[in-house]
Tab-separated table of C-alpha atoms in Angstrom:
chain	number	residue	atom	x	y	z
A	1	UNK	CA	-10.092	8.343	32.157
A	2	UNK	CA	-6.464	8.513	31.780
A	3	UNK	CA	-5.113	9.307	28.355
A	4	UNK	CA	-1.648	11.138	27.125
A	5	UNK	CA	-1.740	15.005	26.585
A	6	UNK	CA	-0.537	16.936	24.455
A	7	UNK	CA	-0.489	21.098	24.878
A	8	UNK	CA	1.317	22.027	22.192
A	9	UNK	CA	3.941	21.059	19.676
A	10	UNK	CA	7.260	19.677	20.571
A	11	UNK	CA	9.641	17.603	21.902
A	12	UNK	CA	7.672	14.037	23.047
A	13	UNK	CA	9.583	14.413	26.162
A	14	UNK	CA	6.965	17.067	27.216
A	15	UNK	CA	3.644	14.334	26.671
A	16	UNK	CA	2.342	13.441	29.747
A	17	UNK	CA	-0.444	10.958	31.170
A	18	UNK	CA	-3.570	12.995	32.847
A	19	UNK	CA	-7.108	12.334	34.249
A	20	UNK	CA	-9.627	14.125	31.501
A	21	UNK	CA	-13.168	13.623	30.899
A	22	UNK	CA	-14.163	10.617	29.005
A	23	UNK	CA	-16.068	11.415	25.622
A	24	UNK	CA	-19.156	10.131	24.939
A	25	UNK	CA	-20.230	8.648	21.754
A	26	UNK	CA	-22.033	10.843	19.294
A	27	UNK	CA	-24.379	10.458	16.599
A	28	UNK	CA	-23.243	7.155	14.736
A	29	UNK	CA	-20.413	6.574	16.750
A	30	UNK	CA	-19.312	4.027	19.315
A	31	UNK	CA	-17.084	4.367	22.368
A	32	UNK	CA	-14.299	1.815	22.171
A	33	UNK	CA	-12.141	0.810	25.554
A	34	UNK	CA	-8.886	0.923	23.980
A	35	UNK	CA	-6.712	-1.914	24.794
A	36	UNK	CA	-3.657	-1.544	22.397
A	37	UNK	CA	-2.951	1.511	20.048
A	38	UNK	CA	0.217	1.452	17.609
A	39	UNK	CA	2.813	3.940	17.312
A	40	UNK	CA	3.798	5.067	13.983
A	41	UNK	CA	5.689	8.304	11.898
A	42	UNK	CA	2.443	10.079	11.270
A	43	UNK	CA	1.772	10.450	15.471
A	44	UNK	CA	5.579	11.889	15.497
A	45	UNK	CA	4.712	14.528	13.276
A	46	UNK	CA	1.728	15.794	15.052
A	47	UNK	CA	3.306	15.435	18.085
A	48	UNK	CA	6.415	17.587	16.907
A	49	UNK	CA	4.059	19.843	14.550
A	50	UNK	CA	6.550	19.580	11.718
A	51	UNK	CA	7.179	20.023	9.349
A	52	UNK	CA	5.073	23.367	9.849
A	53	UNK	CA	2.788	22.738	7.010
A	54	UNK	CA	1.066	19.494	8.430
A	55	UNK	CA	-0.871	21.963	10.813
A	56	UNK	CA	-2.927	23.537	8.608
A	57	UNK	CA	-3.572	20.297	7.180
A	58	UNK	CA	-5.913	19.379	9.918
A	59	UNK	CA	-3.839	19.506	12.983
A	60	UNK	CA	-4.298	22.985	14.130
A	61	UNK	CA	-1.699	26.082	13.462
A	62	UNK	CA	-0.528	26.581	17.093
A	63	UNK	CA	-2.098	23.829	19.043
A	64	UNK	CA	-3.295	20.113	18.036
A	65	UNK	CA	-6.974	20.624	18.072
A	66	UNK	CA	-7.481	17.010	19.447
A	67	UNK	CA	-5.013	17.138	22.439
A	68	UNK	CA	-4.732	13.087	22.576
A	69	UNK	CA	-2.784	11.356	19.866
A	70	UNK	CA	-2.753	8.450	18.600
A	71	UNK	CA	-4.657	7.313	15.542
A	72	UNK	CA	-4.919	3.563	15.240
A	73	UNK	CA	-6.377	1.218	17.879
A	74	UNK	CA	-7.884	-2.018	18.631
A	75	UNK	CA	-10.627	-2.691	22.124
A	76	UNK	CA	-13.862	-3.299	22.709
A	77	UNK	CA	-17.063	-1.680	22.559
A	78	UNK	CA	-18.229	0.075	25.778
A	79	UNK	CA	-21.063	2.083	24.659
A	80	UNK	CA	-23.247	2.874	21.259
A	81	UNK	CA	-24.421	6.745	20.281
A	82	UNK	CA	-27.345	8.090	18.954
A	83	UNK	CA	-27.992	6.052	15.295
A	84	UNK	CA	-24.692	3.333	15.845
A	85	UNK	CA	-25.944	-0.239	14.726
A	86	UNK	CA	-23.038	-2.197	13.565
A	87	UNK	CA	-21.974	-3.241	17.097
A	88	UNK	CA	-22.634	-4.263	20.492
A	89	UNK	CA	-21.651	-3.814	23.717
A	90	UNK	CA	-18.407	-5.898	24.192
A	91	UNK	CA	-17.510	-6.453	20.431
A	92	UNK	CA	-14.061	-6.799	19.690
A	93	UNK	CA	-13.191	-4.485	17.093
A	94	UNK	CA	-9.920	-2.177	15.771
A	95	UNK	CA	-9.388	0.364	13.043
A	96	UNK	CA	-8.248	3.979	12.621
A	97	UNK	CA	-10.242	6.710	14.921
A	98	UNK	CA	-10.592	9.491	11.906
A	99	UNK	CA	-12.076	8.982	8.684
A	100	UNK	CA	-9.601	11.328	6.483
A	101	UNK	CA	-6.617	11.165	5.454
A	102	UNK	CA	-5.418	14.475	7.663
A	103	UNK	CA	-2.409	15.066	9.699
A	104	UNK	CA	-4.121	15.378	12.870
A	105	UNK	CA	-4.653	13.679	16.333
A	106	UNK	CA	-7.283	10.770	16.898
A	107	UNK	CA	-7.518	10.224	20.307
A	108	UNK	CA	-5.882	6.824	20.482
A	109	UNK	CA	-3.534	7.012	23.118
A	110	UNK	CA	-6.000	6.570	26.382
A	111	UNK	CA	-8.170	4.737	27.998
A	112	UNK	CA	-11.529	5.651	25.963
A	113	UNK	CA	-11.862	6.794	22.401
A	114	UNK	CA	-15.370	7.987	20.594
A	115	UNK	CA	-14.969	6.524	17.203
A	116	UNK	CA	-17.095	7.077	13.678
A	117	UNK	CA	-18.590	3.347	13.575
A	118	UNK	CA	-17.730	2.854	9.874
A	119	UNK	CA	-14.023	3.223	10.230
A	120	UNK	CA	-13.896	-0.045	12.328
A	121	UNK	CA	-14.273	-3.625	11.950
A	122	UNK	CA	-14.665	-6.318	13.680
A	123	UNK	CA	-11.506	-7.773	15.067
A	124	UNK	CA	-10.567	-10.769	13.396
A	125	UNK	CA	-10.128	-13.876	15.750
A	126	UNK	CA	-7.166	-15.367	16.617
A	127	UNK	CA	-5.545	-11.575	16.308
A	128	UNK	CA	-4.494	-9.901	19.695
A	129	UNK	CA	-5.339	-6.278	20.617
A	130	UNK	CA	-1.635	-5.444	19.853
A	131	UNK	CA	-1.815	-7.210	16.742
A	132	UNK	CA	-4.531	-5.874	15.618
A	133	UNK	CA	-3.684	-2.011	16.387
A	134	UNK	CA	-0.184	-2.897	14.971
A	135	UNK	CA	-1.423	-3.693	11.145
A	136	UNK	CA	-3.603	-0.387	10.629
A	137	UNK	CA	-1.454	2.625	9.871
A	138	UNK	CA	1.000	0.423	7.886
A	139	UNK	CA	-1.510	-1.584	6.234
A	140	UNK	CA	-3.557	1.309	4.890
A	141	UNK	CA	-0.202	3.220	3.776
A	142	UNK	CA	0.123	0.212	2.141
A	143	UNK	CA	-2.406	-0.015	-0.053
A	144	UNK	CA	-3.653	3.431	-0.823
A	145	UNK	CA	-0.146	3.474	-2.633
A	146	UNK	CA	0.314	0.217	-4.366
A	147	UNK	CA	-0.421	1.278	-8.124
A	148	UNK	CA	-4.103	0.274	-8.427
A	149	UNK	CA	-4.090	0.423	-12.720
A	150	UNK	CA	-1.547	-2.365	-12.238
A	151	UNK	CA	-2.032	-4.765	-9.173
A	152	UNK	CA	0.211	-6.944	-7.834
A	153	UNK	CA	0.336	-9.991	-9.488
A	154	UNK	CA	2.480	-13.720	-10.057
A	155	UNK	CA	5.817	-13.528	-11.598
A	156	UNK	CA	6.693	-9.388	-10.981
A	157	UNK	CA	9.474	-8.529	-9.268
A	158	UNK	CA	9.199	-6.333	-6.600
A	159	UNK	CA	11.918	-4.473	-4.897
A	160	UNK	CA	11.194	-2.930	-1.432
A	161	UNK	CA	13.393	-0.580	0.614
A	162	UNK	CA	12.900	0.167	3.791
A	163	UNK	CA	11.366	-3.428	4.325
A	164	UNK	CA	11.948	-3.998	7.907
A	165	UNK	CA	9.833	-1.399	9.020
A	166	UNK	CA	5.690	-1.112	9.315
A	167	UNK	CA	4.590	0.020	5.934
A	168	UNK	CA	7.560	-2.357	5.038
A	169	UNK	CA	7.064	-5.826	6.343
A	170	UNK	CA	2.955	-5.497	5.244
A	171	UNK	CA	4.333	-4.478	1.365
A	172	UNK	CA	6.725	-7.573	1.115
A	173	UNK	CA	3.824	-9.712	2.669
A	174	UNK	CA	1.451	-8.273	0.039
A	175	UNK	CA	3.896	-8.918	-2.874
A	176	UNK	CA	4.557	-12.224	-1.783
A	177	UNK	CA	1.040	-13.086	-1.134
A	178	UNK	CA	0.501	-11.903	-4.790
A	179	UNK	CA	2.890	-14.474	-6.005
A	180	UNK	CA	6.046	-11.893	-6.852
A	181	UNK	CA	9.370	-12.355	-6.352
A	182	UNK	CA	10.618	-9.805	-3.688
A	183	UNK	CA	14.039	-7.906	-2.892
A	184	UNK	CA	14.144	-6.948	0.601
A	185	UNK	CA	16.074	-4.146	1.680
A	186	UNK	CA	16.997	-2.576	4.926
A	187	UNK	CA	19.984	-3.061	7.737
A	188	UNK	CA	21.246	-6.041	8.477
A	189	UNK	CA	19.656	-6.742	11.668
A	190	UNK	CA	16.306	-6.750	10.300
A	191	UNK	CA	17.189	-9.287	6.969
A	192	UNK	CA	16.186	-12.192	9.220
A	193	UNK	CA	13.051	-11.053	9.864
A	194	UNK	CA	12.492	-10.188	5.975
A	195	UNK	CA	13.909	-13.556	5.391
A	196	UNK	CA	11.073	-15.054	7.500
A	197	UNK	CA	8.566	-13.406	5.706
A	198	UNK	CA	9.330	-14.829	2.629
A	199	UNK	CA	11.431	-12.565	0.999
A	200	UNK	CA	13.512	-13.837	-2.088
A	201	UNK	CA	16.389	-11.528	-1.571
A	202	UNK	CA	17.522	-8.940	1.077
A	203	UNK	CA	20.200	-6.359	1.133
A	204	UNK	CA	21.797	-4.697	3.135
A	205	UNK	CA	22.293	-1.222	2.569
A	206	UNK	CA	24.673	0.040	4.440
A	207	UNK	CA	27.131	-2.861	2.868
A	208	UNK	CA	25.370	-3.083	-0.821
A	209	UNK	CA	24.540	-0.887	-3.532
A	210	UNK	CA	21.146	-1.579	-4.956
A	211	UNK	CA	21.428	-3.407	-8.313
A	212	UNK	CA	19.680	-6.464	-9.578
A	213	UNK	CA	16.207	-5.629	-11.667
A	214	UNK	CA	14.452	-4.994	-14.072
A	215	UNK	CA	12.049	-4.749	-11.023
A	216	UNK	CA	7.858	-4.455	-12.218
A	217	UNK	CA	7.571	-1.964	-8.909
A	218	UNK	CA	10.358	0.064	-6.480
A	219	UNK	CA	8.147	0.630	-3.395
A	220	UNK	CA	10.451	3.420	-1.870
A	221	UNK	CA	9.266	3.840	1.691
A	222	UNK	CA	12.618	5.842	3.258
A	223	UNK	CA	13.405	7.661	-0.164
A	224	UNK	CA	17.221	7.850	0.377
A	225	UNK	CA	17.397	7.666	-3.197
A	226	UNK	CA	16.358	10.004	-5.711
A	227	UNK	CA	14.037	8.732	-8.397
A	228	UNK	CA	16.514	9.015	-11.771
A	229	UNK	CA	18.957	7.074	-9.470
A	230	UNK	CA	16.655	3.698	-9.582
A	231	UNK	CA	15.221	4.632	-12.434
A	232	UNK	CA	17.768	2.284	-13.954
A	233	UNK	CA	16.034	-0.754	-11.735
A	234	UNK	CA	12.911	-0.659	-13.245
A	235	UNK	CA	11.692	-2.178	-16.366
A	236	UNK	CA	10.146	0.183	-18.912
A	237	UNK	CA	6.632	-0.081	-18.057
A	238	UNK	CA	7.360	-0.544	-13.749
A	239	UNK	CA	6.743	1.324	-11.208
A	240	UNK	CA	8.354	3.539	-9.042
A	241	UNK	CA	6.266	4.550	-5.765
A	242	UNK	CA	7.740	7.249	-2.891
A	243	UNK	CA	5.986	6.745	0.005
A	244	UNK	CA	7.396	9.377	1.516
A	245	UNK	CA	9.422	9.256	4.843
A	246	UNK	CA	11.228	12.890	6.177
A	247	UNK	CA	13.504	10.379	8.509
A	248	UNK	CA	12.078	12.180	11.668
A	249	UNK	CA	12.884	15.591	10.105
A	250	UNK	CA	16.116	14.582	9.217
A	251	UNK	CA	15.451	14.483	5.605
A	252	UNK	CA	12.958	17.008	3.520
A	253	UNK	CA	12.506	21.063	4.800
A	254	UNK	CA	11.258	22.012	7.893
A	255	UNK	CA	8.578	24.116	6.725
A	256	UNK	CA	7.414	21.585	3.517
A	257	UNK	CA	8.828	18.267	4.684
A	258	UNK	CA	9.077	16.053	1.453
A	259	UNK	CA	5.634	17.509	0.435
A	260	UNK	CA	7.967	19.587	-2.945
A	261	UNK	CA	9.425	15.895	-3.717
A	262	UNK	CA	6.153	14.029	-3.902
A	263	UNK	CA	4.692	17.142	-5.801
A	264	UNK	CA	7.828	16.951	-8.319
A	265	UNK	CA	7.094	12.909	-9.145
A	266	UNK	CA	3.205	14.146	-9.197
A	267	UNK	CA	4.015	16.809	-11.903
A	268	UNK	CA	6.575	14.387	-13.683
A	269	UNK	CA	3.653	11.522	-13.836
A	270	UNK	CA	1.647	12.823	-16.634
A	271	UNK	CA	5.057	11.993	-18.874
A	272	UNK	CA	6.648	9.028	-17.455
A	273	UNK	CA	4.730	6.014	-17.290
A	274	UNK	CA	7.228	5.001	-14.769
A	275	UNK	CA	5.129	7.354	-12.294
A	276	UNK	CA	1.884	6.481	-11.190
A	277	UNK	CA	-0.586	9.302	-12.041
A	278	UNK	CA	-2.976	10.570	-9.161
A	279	UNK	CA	-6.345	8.470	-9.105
A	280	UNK	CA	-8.514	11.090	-7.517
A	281	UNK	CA	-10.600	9.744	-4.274
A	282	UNK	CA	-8.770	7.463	-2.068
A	283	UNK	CA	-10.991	4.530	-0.648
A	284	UNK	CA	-12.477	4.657	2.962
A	285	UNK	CA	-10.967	3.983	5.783
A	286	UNK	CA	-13.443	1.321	6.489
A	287	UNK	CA	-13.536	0.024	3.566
A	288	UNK	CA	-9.346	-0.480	3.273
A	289	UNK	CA	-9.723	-2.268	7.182
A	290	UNK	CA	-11.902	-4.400	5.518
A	291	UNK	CA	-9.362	-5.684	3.328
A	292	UNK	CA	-6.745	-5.830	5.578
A	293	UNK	CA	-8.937	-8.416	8.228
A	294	UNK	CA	-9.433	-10.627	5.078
A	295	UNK	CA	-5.611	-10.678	4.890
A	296	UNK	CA	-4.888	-11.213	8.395
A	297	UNK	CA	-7.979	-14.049	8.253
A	298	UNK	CA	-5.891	-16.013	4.922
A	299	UNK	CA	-2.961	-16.045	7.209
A	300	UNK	CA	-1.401	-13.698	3.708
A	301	UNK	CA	-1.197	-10.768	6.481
A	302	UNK	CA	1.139	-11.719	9.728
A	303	UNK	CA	1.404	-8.811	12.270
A	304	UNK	CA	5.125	-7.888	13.330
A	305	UNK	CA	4.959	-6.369	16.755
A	306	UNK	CA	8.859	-5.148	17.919
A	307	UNK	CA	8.105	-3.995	21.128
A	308	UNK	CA	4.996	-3.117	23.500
A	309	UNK	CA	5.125	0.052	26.034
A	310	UNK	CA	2.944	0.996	28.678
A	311	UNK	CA	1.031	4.573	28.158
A	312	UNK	CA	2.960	5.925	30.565
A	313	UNK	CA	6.035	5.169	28.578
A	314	UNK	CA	5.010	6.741	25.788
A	315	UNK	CA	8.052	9.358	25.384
A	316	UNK	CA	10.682	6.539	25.099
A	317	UNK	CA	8.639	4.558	23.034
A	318	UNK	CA	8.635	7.838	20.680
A	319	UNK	CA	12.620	7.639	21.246
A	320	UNK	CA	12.810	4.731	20.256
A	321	UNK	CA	10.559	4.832	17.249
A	322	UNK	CA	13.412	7.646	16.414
A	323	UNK	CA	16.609	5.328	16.654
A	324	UNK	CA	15.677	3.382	13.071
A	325	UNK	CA	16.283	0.051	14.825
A	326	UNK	CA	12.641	-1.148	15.007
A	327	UNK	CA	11.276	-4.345	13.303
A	328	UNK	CA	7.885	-3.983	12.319
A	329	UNK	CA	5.790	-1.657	14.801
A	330	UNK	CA	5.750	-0.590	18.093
A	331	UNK	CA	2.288	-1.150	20.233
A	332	UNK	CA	0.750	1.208	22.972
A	333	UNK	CA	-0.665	-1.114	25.613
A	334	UNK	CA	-3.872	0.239	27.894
């Protein structure tokens, strides 16, 4: 099959399509022929192997240990292993290829891909393969960090920044769909878009200042501001979530990324209620795919696909994932 390569870490310049053996579905697995897998910040890092820590996080110290990347993809079913009974030959299905939540390389990015069958679902109709792929990374970012003691709900006001992205134009769908009133923020040639998707308010940032609030939640998904600088946003008992972005190593340190920040508003938590505390397990994958095909079902969840590539073109679809000038996500087609 053909898939992208990856020897070791680097610039994405140096990924290349190859021929390589096709894997074959092990014990409750499925083999999926992928048709579309999404490109997101997460396959960057591996890809790059920084910052340095992420590889003994699951990746591998000097080499990925999975060679293909790509994490998130939608196809059909092409073969069942030993003890798979969920699906058929020739269902249509899409989710995340590894059940953790590691740094590490799923396979994605070819032709084939040997999946655990309870990370997938079925793919909901009326959704294309790009779609599909396009919703899973963000939409799982999404809500593994939406505060959980206090759900979204009618009449909060959320403020967003970094909206226009993937994580960000699934959070200002959720809020909405939750019945909040949402601030939108980004550059200006992504407030349309925001504006389509229901936001109540968008900034720009690179002309405005962030102001307005009290806000019931600050979902921070670039964290270009510190937290006691919008801590002034947020009414006493909000929230204030970092989803953590290191701007394509741009931002953070190159050996700990923003891993010491995150840590810091951990540690800080267990005195400000502004903070959400750590809730221990995080929900399967399967389980949070799930939830996100109900969405996309309602209509509440309405994929945002910038721009599809061709595997071959996988390098400057990586470049420009880099440039900060995409709207939504960018799709892998196969």
């Amino acid at each position: 099959m053909r898939a992208v390569v990856q020897d070791g870490y680097g610039s994405p310049d140096a990924l290349r399509v190859r021929d390589i053996p096709r894997p074959a579905p092990g014990e409750g697995e499925i083999l999926v022929r992928v048709r579309a897998a999404s490109l997101h910040p997460d396959v960057w890092h591996v890809v790059t192997g920084l910052p340095y820590a992420l590889r003994l996080m699951g990746s591998g110290p000097r080499r990925p240990k999975q060679p293909v990347p790509g994490t998130d993809m939608a196809g059909e079913v092409a073969a069942l292993g030993p003890g798979a009974t969920r699906f058929r030959v020739g269902d249509e299905v899409y989710g995340e290829t590894i059940r953790g939540y590691t740094w590490r390389n799923g396979g994605a990015f070819a032709e084939y891909v040997a999946v655990p069958e309870d990370v997938v679902a079925p793919k909901p109709a009326g959704v294309t393969f790009e779609e599909a792929a396009s919703v899973l990374n963000a939409g799982i970012i999404t809500l593994i960090n939406l505060p959980r003691d206090r759900p979204l709900a009618a009449g909060q006001r959320v403020l967003v920044n970094g909206a226009g992205g993937g994580v960000g134009v699934v959070a200002v769908q959720l809020a909405k769909a939750a019945g909040a009133e949402v601030t939108a923020v980004d550059t200006g040639a992504k407030l349309d878009l925001l504006t389509s998707l229901g936001a109540d308010r968008v900034v720009d940032h690179t002309r405005e200042d962030l102001d307005g609030g009290p806000y019931d939640l600050v979902f921070d998904i670039v964290g270009n501001h510190r937290f006691p600088a919008l801590r002034p946003l947020l009414a006493p008992d909000g929230r204030y979530v970092l989803v953590g972005h290191d701007q394509y190593g741009r931002d953070g340190r190159r050996w700990l990324g923003s891993i010491p920040r995150l840590l810091g508003l951990v540690a800080r938590s267990a005195v400000n209620r502004q903070l959400p505390r750590p809730t221990g397990k995080l929900p399967p994958k399967g389980e949070l795919t799930g939830r996100l095909s109900a969405l996309l079902e309602s209509g509440a969840l309405k994929p945002v696909v910038d721009r599809t590539y061709p595997l071959d073109e996988l390098p400057e679809a990586m470049r420009h994932l880099t440039g900060g000038t995409v709207r939504g996500k960018i799709v892998i087609t196969i």
